[in-house]
mmCIF file of C-alpha atoms in Angstrom:
data_model
loop_
_atom_site.group_PDB
_atom_site.id
_atom_site.type_symbol
_atom_site.label_atom_id
_atom_site.label_comp_id
_atom_site.label_asym_id
_atom_site.label_seq_id
_atom_site.Cartn_x
_atom_site.Cartn_y
_atom_site.Cartn_z
ATOM 1 C CA UNK F 1 62.107 139.308 -11.696
ATOM 2 C CA UNK F 2 65.005 139.114 -14.098
ATOM 3 C CA UNK F 3 65.523 142.949 -14.172
ATOM 4 C CA UNK F 4 65.786 142.770 -10.320
ATOM 5 C CA UNK F 5 68.674 140.077 -10.780
ATOM 6 C CA UNK F 6 72.123 141.530 -11.622
ATOM 7 C CA UNK F 7 73.379 139.454 -14.718
ATOM 8 C CA UNK F 8 76.772 138.765 -12.606
ATOM 9 C CA UNK F 9 74.759 137.084 -9.753
ATOM 10 C CA UNK F 10 73.218 134.710 -12.515
ATOM 11 C CA UNK F 11 76.095 133.540 -13.472
ATOM 12 C CA UNK F 12 77.760 133.531 -10.446
ATOM 13 C CA UNK F 13 78.867 130.015 -9.295
ATOM 14 C CA UNK F 14 80.207 129.566 -6.142
ATOM 15 C CA UNK F 15 81.969 126.172 -6.617
ATOM 16 C CA UNK F 16 83.604 126.632 -10.335
ATOM 17 C CA UNK F 17 84.826 123.511 -12.153
ATOM 18 C CA UNK F 18 86.868 123.195 -14.301
ATOM 19 C CA UNK F 19 86.290 121.830 -17.710
ATOM 20 C CA UNK F 20 87.245 118.506 -18.935
ATOM 21 C CA UNK F 21 89.213 119.540 -21.906
ATOM 22 C CA UNK F 22 91.861 121.678 -19.341
ATOM 23 C CA UNK F 23 92.343 118.509 -17.224
ATOM 24 C CA UNK F 24 94.344 116.027 -17.368
ATOM 25 C CA UNK F 25 94.279 112.376 -16.161
ATOM 26 C CA UNK F 26 96.296 109.379 -14.919
ATOM 27 C CA UNK F 27 95.952 106.285 -14.461
ATOM 28 C CA UNK F 28 97.828 106.468 -10.974
ATOM 29 C CA UNK F 29 95.038 108.972 -9.896
ATOM 30 C CA UNK F 30 92.518 106.407 -11.209
ATOM 31 C CA UNK F 31 93.750 103.691 -9.310
ATOM 32 C CA UNK F 32 93.807 105.888 -6.219
ATOM 33 C CA UNK F 33 90.495 106.756 -6.422
ATOM 34 C CA UNK F 34 89.294 103.490 -6.592
ATOM 35 C CA UNK F 35 91.211 102.141 -3.277
ATOM 36 C CA UNK F 36 89.971 106.009 -1.961
ATOM 37 C CA UNK F 37 86.286 104.830 -2.454
ATOM 38 C CA UNK F 38 86.866 101.498 -1.119
ATOM 39 C CA UNK F 39 88.079 102.547 2.299
ATOM 40 C CA UNK F 40 84.809 105.122 2.118
ATOM 41 C CA UNK F 41 82.717 102.542 1.445
ATOM 42 C CA UNK F 42 84.135 100.365 4.893
ATOM 43 C CA UNK F 43 83.753 103.557 7.076
ATOM 44 C CA UNK F 44 80.528 104.409 6.080
ATOM 45 C CA UNK F 45 80.084 100.203 6.631
ATOM 46 C CA UNK F 46 81.665 100.471 10.054
ATOM 47 C CA UNK F 47 79.983 103.711 10.995
ATOM 48 C CA UNK F 48 76.877 102.676 10.251
ATOM 49 C CA UNK F 49 76.994 99.337 12.342
ATOM 50 C CA UNK F 50 78.603 101.945 15.104
ATOM 51 C CA UNK F 51 75.186 103.569 15.201
ATOM 52 C CA UNK F 52 72.817 101.014 14.672
ATOM 53 C CA UNK F 53 74.462 99.178 17.814
ATOM 54 C CA UNK F 54 74.617 102.073 19.428
ATOM 55 C CA UNK F 55 77.463 102.466 22.411
ATOM 56 C CA UNK F 56 77.858 99.779 25.713
ATOM 57 C CA UNK F 57 78.624 102.099 28.924
ATOM 58 C CA UNK F 58 79.778 100.506 32.327
ATOM 59 C CA UNK F 59 79.439 102.401 35.632
ATOM 60 C CA UNK F 60 80.185 101.686 38.860
ATOM 61 C CA UNK F 61 78.525 103.268 41.427
ATOM 62 C CA UNK F 62 77.801 103.051 45.535
ATOM 63 C CA UNK F 63 75.163 100.262 46.105
ATOM 64 C CA UNK F 64 72.659 101.769 48.120
ATOM 65 C CA UNK F 65 69.449 99.455 48.036
ATOM 66 C CA UNK F 66 69.239 96.906 50.596
ATOM 67 C CA UNK F 67 68.351 93.517 50.003
ATOM 68 C CA UNK F 68 66.693 90.967 52.517
ATOM 69 C CA UNK F 69 67.308 87.712 50.563
ATOM 70 C CA UNK F 70 68.633 86.637 47.200
ATOM 71 C CA UNK F 71 68.524 83.224 45.517
ATOM 72 C CA UNK F 72 71.210 80.742 44.905
ATOM 73 C CA UNK F 73 71.054 78.550 42.133
ATOM 74 C CA UNK F 74 72.500 75.376 41.895
ATOM 75 C CA UNK F 75 73.630 72.610 39.735
ATOM 76 C CA UNK F 76 76.607 70.565 40.613
ATOM 77 C CA UNK F 77 77.579 66.603 40.784
ATOM 78 C CA UNK F 78 79.504 64.816 43.293
ATOM 79 C CA UNK F 79 81.123 61.685 42.351
ATOM 80 C CA UNK F 80 79.482 59.947 45.842
ATOM 81 C CA UNK F 81 76.437 58.265 46.166
ATOM 82 C CA UNK F 82 73.635 60.667 46.861
ATOM 83 C CA UNK F 83 72.683 58.748 50.181
ATOM 84 C CA UNK F 84 75.990 60.267 51.737
ATOM 85 C CA UNK F 85 75.951 63.666 50.870
ATOM 86 C CA UNK F 86 74.057 67.051 52.300
ATOM 87 C CA UNK F 87 73.769 70.361 51.264
ATOM 88 C CA UNK F 88 73.761 73.128 53.692
ATOM 89 C CA UNK F 89 73.552 77.089 53.769
ATOM 90 C CA UNK F 90 75.741 78.978 56.686
ATOM 91 C CA UNK F 91 75.870 82.737 56.738
ATOM 92 C CA UNK F 92 77.210 85.646 59.116
ATOM 93 C CA UNK F 93 74.363 86.118 60.912
ATOM 94 C CA UNK F 94 74.085 83.100 62.647
ATOM 95 C CA UNK F 95 71.293 81.349 60.203
ATOM 96 C CA UNK F 96 71.748 77.811 59.398
ATOM 97 C CA UNK F 97 69.698 76.763 56.280
ATOM 98 C CA UNK F 98 69.110 72.976 55.176
ATOM 99 C CA UNK F 99 69.598 73.190 51.551
ATOM 100 C CA UNK F 100 69.055 69.379 50.933
ATOM 101 C CA UNK F 101 65.062 69.763 51.947
ATOM 102 C CA UNK F 102 65.118 72.381 48.791
ATOM 103 C CA UNK F 103 68.031 70.580 46.071
ATOM 104 C CA UNK F 104 66.922 67.798 44.591
ATOM 105 C CA UNK F 105 69.105 65.082 44.613
ATOM 106 C CA UNK F 106 69.527 62.611 41.562
ATOM 107 C CA UNK F 107 71.846 60.014 40.633
ATOM 108 C CA UNK F 108 73.785 60.796 37.691
ATOM 109 C CA UNK F 109 76.454 60.766 35.211
ATOM 110 C CA UNK F 110 80.169 62.721 36.186
ATOM 111 C CA UNK F 111 81.480 63.005 32.512
ATOM 112 C CA UNK F 112 83.847 65.504 31.904
ATOM 113 C CA UNK F 113 84.233 64.421 28.119
ATOM 114 C CA UNK F 114 81.005 66.540 27.843
ATOM 115 C CA UNK F 115 82.496 69.722 28.044
ATOM 116 C CA UNK F 116 84.525 69.708 24.743
ATOM 117 C CA UNK F 117 82.457 71.146 22.601
ATOM 118 C CA UNK F 118 80.387 73.250 24.800
ATOM 119 C CA UNK F 119 79.458 76.662 24.120
ATOM 120 C CA UNK F 120 78.645 78.950 26.821
ATOM 121 C CA UNK F 121 77.130 82.568 26.349
ATOM 122 C CA UNK F 122 79.757 84.302 29.439
ATOM 123 C CA UNK F 123 78.574 86.729 32.020
ATOM 124 C CA UNK F 124 81.060 89.324 30.259
ATOM 125 C CA UNK F 125 79.285 89.336 26.850
ATOM 126 C CA UNK F 126 78.032 92.096 25.508
ATOM 127 C CA UNK F 127 74.762 93.610 26.817
ATOM 128 C CA UNK F 128 72.623 92.719 23.655
ATOM 129 C CA UNK F 129 73.830 89.197 24.371
ATOM 130 C CA UNK F 130 72.498 89.072 27.697
ATOM 131 C CA UNK F 131 69.255 90.947 26.409
ATOM 132 C CA UNK F 132 68.711 88.436 23.882
ATOM 133 C CA UNK F 133 69.714 85.108 26.068
ATOM 134 C CA UNK F 134 67.876 86.010 29.006
ATOM 135 C CA UNK F 135 64.647 87.012 27.007
ATOM 136 C CA UNK F 136 64.464 82.673 26.248
ATOM 137 C CA UNK F 137 62.260 81.242 28.221
ATOM 138 C CA UNK F 138 63.656 79.836 31.640
ATOM 139 C CA UNK F 139 64.503 76.085 30.976
ATOM 140 C CA UNK F 140 64.335 74.013 34.572
ATOM 141 C CA UNK F 141 68.140 72.639 36.034
ATOM 142 C CA UNK F 142 66.645 69.273 35.918
ATOM 143 C CA UNK F 143 66.802 69.362 31.926
ATOM 144 C CA UNK F 144 69.812 69.166 31.734
ATOM 145 C CA UNK F 145 70.514 65.301 33.390
ATOM 146 C CA UNK F 146 71.407 62.519 31.893
ATOM 147 C CA UNK F 147 69.997 60.111 34.492
ATOM 148 C CA UNK F 148 72.690 57.459 34.457
ATOM 149 C CA UNK F 149 73.056 55.724 37.914
ATOM 150 C CA UNK F 150 76.950 55.711 38.001
ATOM 151 C CA UNK F 151 77.540 56.401 41.470
ATOM 152 C CA UNK F 152 77.898 59.758 41.195
ATOM 153 C CA UNK F 153 74.498 62.864 42.500
ATOM 154 C CA UNK F 154 73.728 65.285 40.746
ATOM 155 C CA UNK F 155 72.567 68.514 43.275
ATOM 156 C CA UNK F 156 70.206 71.295 41.861
ATOM 157 C CA UNK F 157 68.088 73.455 41.804
ATOM 158 C CA UNK F 158 67.374 77.200 43.584
ATOM 159 C CA UNK F 159 67.565 78.033 46.824
ATOM 160 C CA UNK F 160 66.389 81.074 49.274
ATOM 161 C CA UNK F 161 69.259 82.599 51.770
ATOM 162 C CA UNK F 162 70.025 85.987 53.251
ATOM 163 C CA UNK F 163 71.846 88.763 51.634
ATOM 164 C CA UNK F 164 74.553 88.760 53.636
ATOM 165 C CA UNK F 165 78.008 86.629 53.591
ATOM 166 C CA UNK F 166 77.747 83.215 53.828
ATOM 167 C CA UNK F 167 78.809 79.743 53.035
ATOM 168 C CA UNK F 168 77.238 77.154 50.624
ATOM 169 C CA UNK F 169 78.384 73.668 51.528
ATOM 170 C CA UNK F 170 78.228 69.760 50.222
ATOM 171 C CA UNK F 171 79.816 67.416 52.570
ATOM 172 C CA UNK F 172 79.618 63.818 53.359
ATOM 173 C CA UNK F 173 76.925 63.336 56.068
ATOM 174 C CA UNK F 174 78.551 62.550 59.631
ATOM 175 C CA UNK F 175 81.573 65.148 58.737
ATOM 176 C CA UNK F 176 80.425 68.690 60.165
ATOM 177 C CA UNK F 177 76.819 67.297 60.801
ATOM 178 C CA UNK F 178 75.961 64.421 63.130
ATOM 179 C CA UNK F 179 74.762 61.535 61.178
ATOM 180 C CA UNK F 180 75.291 57.778 62.172
ATOM 181 C CA UNK F 181 75.268 57.036 58.198
ATOM 182 C CA UNK F 182 78.953 58.420 58.176
ATOM 183 C CA UNK F 183 82.042 56.744 55.691
ATOM 184 C CA UNK F 184 84.878 56.150 56.000
ATOM 185 C CA UNK F 185 87.411 58.771 55.106
ATOM 186 C CA UNK F 186 89.001 56.412 52.427
ATOM 187 C CA UNK F 187 85.758 56.608 50.620
ATOM 188 C CA UNK F 188 85.197 59.791 50.132
ATOM 189 C CA UNK F 189 85.466 61.297 47.129
ATOM 190 C CA UNK F 190 84.672 65.080 46.273
ATOM 191 C CA UNK F 191 85.355 64.602 42.847
ATOM 192 C CA UNK F 192 82.944 67.057 41.234
ATOM 193 C CA UNK F 193 81.681 69.138 38.391
ATOM 194 C CA UNK F 194 80.115 72.480 38.472
ATOM 195 C CA UNK F 195 77.388 73.615 35.890
ATOM 196 C CA UNK F 196 75.644 76.323 37.130
ATOM 197 C CA UNK F 197 76.211 78.476 40.253
ATOM 198 C CA UNK F 198 74.695 81.735 40.252
ATOM 199 C CA UNK F 199 72.882 84.309 42.403
ATOM 200 C CA UNK F 200 69.297 85.896 41.429
ATOM 201 C CA UNK F 201 67.026 85.171 38.650
ATOM 202 C CA UNK F 202 67.908 82.387 37.028
ATOM 203 C CA UNK F 203 68.569 82.448 33.060
ATOM 204 C CA UNK F 204 69.817 79.262 31.689
ATOM 205 C CA UNK F 205 71.968 80.748 28.678
ATOM 206 C CA UNK F 206 73.911 82.938 31.138
ATOM 207 C CA UNK F 207 76.998 81.581 32.431
ATOM 208 C CA UNK F 208 78.672 82.791 35.435
ATOM 209 C CA UNK F 209 82.423 82.254 36.462
ATOM 210 C CA UNK F 210 82.431 79.250 37.731
ATOM 211 C CA UNK F 211 79.890 77.223 35.242
ATOM 212 C CA UNK F 212 81.621 74.307 33.756
ATOM 213 C CA UNK F 213 84.302 74.220 36.461
ATOM 214 C CA UNK F 214 85.408 70.662 36.986
ATOM 215 C CA UNK F 215 88.153 69.188 40.444
ATOM 216 C CA UNK F 216 89.321 65.506 40.157
ATOM 217 C CA UNK F 217 90.262 64.213 43.218
ATOM 218 C CA UNK F 218 93.535 61.728 42.959
ATOM 219 C CA UNK F 219 94.210 58.795 44.651
ATOM 220 C CA UNK F 220 94.243 59.406 47.974
ATOM 221 C CA UNK F 221 93.006 63.186 48.314
ATOM 222 C CA UNK F 222 89.417 61.713 49.604
ATOM 223 C CA UNK F 223 90.140 63.680 52.972
ATOM 224 C CA UNK F 224 90.434 67.432 50.429
ATOM 225 C CA UNK F 225 88.340 70.317 51.315
ATOM 226 C CA UNK F 226 87.243 72.533 47.746
ATOM 227 C CA UNK F 227 87.201 75.709 48.775
ATOM 228 C CA UNK F 228 85.518 79.161 46.313
ATOM 229 C CA UNK F 229 85.660 82.255 47.793
ATOM 230 C CA UNK F 230 83.389 84.358 45.279
ATOM 231 C CA UNK F 231 83.295 88.600 45.784
ATOM 232 C CA UNK F 232 79.972 89.249 44.361
ATOM 233 C CA UNK F 233 78.688 92.769 42.528
ATOM 234 C CA UNK F 234 74.859 93.528 42.507
ATOM 235 C CA UNK F 235 74.352 94.279 38.336
ATOM 236 C CA UNK F 236 71.850 96.037 36.508
ATOM 237 C CA UNK F 237 71.021 95.262 32.560
ATOM 238 C CA UNK F 238 69.290 98.367 31.021
ATOM 239 C CA UNK F 239 68.562 98.430 27.225
ATOM 240 C CA UNK F 240 65.670 100.585 26.772
ATOM 241 C CA UNK F 241 62.267 99.703 29.118
ATOM 242 C CA UNK F 242 63.606 96.395 29.851
ATOM 243 C CA UNK F 243 66.327 95.882 33.073
ATOM 244 C CA UNK F 244 67.939 93.068 34.263
ATOM 245 C CA UNK F 245 69.027 92.735 38.245
ATOM 246 C CA UNK F 246 71.497 89.921 38.796
ATOM 247 C CA UNK F 247 75.001 89.013 40.630
ATOM 248 C CA UNK F 248 78.469 88.746 38.940
ATOM 249 C CA UNK F 249 80.939 87.618 40.470
ATOM 250 C CA UNK F 250 84.826 86.689 40.365
ATOM 251 C CA UNK F 251 85.916 83.574 42.662
ATOM 252 C CA UNK F 252 89.555 82.315 43.812
ATOM 253 C CA UNK F 253 89.914 78.500 44.483
ATOM 254 C CA UNK F 254 92.246 77.056 47.190
ATOM 255 C CA UNK F 255 92.420 73.051 48.063
ATOM 256 C CA UNK F 256 93.516 71.535 50.821
ATOM 257 C CA UNK F 257 94.573 67.699 51.296
ATOM 258 C CA UNK F 258 94.264 66.473 55.158
ATOM 259 C CA UNK F 259 96.940 64.084 55.701
ATOM 260 C CA UNK F 260 95.570 62.351 58.991
ATOM 261 C CA UNK F 261 93.240 63.488 61.768
ATOM 262 C CA UNK F 262 91.894 67.406 61.744
ATOM 263 C CA UNK F 263 89.400 69.539 62.565
ATOM 264 C CA UNK F 264 88.526 70.974 59.027
ATOM 265 C CA UNK F 265 85.853 69.019 56.923
ATOM 266 C CA UNK F 266 86.403 67.377 53.841
ATOM 267 C CA UNK F 267 83.853 68.834 51.334
ATOM 268 C CA UNK F 268 83.043 71.833 48.312
ATOM 269 C CA UNK F 269 82.758 75.301 50.246
ATOM 270 C CA UNK F 270 81.513 78.106 48.181
ATOM 271 C CA UNK F 271 81.553 81.064 50.308
ATOM 272 C CA UNK F 272 80.581 84.583 49.049
ATOM 273 C CA UNK F 273 80.247 88.175 49.887
ATOM 274 C CA UNK F 274 78.302 90.899 48.976
ATOM 275 C CA UNK F 275 80.587 93.978 47.823
ATOM 276 C CA UNK F 276 79.202 97.370 48.234
ATOM 277 C CA UNK F 277 79.723 98.652 44.490
ATOM 278 C CA UNK F 278 76.890 97.891 41.850
ATOM 279 C CA UNK F 279 77.677 97.716 38.634
ATOM 280 C CA UNK F 280 75.264 99.626 35.586
ATOM 281 C CA UNK F 281 75.726 98.049 32.203
ATOM 282 C CA UNK F 282 73.130 100.208 29.933
ATOM 283 C CA UNK F 283 72.640 100.550 26.042
ATOM 284 C CA UNK F 284 73.533 104.553 24.531
ATOM 285 C CA UNK F 285 73.133 105.173 20.823
ATOM 286 C CA UNK F 286 73.798 108.653 19.557
ATOM 287 C CA UNK F 287 71.356 110.942 17.942
ATOM 288 C CA UNK F 288 71.017 110.722 13.939
ATOM 289 C CA UNK F 289 72.615 114.492 13.650
ATOM 290 C CA UNK F 290 75.336 113.822 15.129
ATOM 291 C CA UNK F 291 76.129 110.361 13.765
ATOM 292 C CA UNK F 292 75.759 112.290 10.189
ATOM 293 C CA UNK F 293 77.671 115.208 11.260
ATOM 294 C CA UNK F 294 80.243 113.002 12.396
ATOM 295 C CA UNK F 295 80.334 110.739 8.650
ATOM 296 C CA UNK F 296 80.552 113.783 6.983
ATOM 297 C CA UNK F 297 83.409 114.959 9.235
ATOM 298 C CA UNK F 298 85.319 111.612 8.990
ATOM 299 C CA UNK F 299 84.478 111.062 4.764
ATOM 300 C CA UNK F 300 85.478 114.675 4.167
ATOM 301 C CA UNK F 301 88.344 114.884 6.192
ATOM 302 C CA UNK F 302 89.759 110.988 4.792
ATOM 303 C CA UNK F 303 89.007 112.537 0.894
ATOM 304 C CA UNK F 304 90.917 115.756 1.956
ATOM 305 C CA UNK F 305 94.262 114.603 2.909
ATOM 306 C CA UNK F 306 93.891 111.806 0.443
ATOM 307 C CA UNK F 307 94.033 114.681 -1.991
ATOM 308 C CA UNK F 308 96.790 116.460 -0.368
ATOM 309 C CA UNK F 309 98.780 112.954 0.024
ATOM 310 C CA UNK F 310 98.249 112.857 -3.909
ATOM 311 C CA UNK F 311 99.098 115.731 -4.545
ATOM 312 C CA UNK F 312 102.039 115.672 -2.542
ATOM 313 C CA UNK F 313 103.672 112.109 -3.895
ATOM 314 C CA UNK F 314 102.718 113.796 -7.688
ATOM 315 C CA UNK F 315 105.033 116.685 -6.772
ATOM 316 C CA UNK F 316 107.866 114.650 -5.062
ATOM 317 C CA UNK F 317 107.854 111.524 -8.341
ATOM 318 C CA UNK F 318 107.744 114.830 -11.122
ATOM 319 C CA UNK F 319 110.767 115.888 -8.854
ATOM 320 C CA UNK F 320 112.874 113.080 -8.616
ATOM 321 C CA UNK F 321 111.984 111.239 -12.154
ATOM 322 C CA UNK F 322 111.290 114.295 -14.431
ATOM 323 C CA UNK F 323 107.697 115.529 -15.577
ATOM 324 C CA UNK F 324 108.133 113.151 -18.253
ATOM 325 C CA UNK F 325 107.616 110.253 -16.488
ATOM 326 C CA UNK F 326 104.173 112.295 -15.515
ATOM 327 C CA UNK F 327 103.053 112.691 -18.438
ATOM 328 C CA UNK F 328 103.952 109.054 -20.276
ATOM 329 C CA UNK F 329 101.288 107.605 -17.278
ATOM 330 C CA UNK F 330 98.161 110.102 -18.438
ATOM 331 C CA UNK F 331 94.838 108.867 -20.086
ATOM 332 C CA UNK F 332 91.337 109.082 -21.619
ATOM 333 C CA UNK F 333 90.075 108.034 -17.356
ATOM 334 C CA UNK F 334 89.915 110.654 -14.756
ATOM 335 C CA UNK F 335 90.077 110.266 -11.187
ATOM 336 C CA UNK F 336 88.509 112.636 -8.912
ATOM 337 C CA UNK F 337 92.142 113.503 -6.530
ATOM 338 C CA UNK F 338 94.446 114.285 -10.415
ATOM 339 C CA UNK F 339 92.131 116.492 -12.093
ATOM 340 C CA UNK F 340 94.800 119.738 -12.290
ATOM 341 C CA UNK F 341 94.094 123.009 -14.546
ATOM 342 C CA UNK F 342 96.265 123.340 -17.372
ATOM 343 C CA UNK F 343 95.819 126.978 -19.110
ATOM 344 C CA UNK F 344 98.239 127.915 -21.952
#
């Protein structure tokens, strides 16, 4: 076998190395090498996190599904006795749902200070956050209440409604709906806190835009209409084999105070409309081979460009300060950027 292979091929080296006796090292090269290694480690750490975490893709498309109904999750506290308030839903199809018969009414506390240190997972959080918190066992809305009777009423629960444009509203009895137990106008107080207002399956850790909203009625604002206009976007979260279908929304708010008799009804009105666009949020991770090629390209490019920059800087320093300055900085240790062959 040795006779077949030429002697030149036996000693062939595709990447010839320069012997250490013919190289000159400097402290500048050593420090530059240390800095370069730190940068490379940081890049490796970042790219590894990018590969493990994957990429979150947002896609909008026309909503082709037709849902007959959907669920509204409510948790609102109003600064009035429960015996004086009622809740209803009215939609464009002409149906009216007596939500008071399906929701729970309990005397509760209306304390604005409890929101000072609350931490939420918002609906615009990352896909990993949504998947993680949606996997928690669903807690009942009832568990959030601190039961102290201070004249406020907490209205909570979930109700099925038609999947069309509609209006969920909380009003005082005798206003908008006939009831003999109506209060006088100056006795109304629609100061309120919205702890939960969402659509679809209830996920206790996911917070929608209105969650945590507070409205305080000032003196002389007993006859006030709080109007929230909600634009719903059907949203699907997909990660692996797990899918979560819910509704995101944006909202605008209007407040109108009636100074005298008016056809308007005081209360809290949440008007919602379902958009024709659907949002698909899914998780995607690049192939491992593709990531290796990406990683090698980045590291190789950084090393090459750093070597060019270092040699260019050395050349400029030598021209302006002289070669003697470069020779005075030579040392025993070597850096991988400043090895220069020297031949007699």
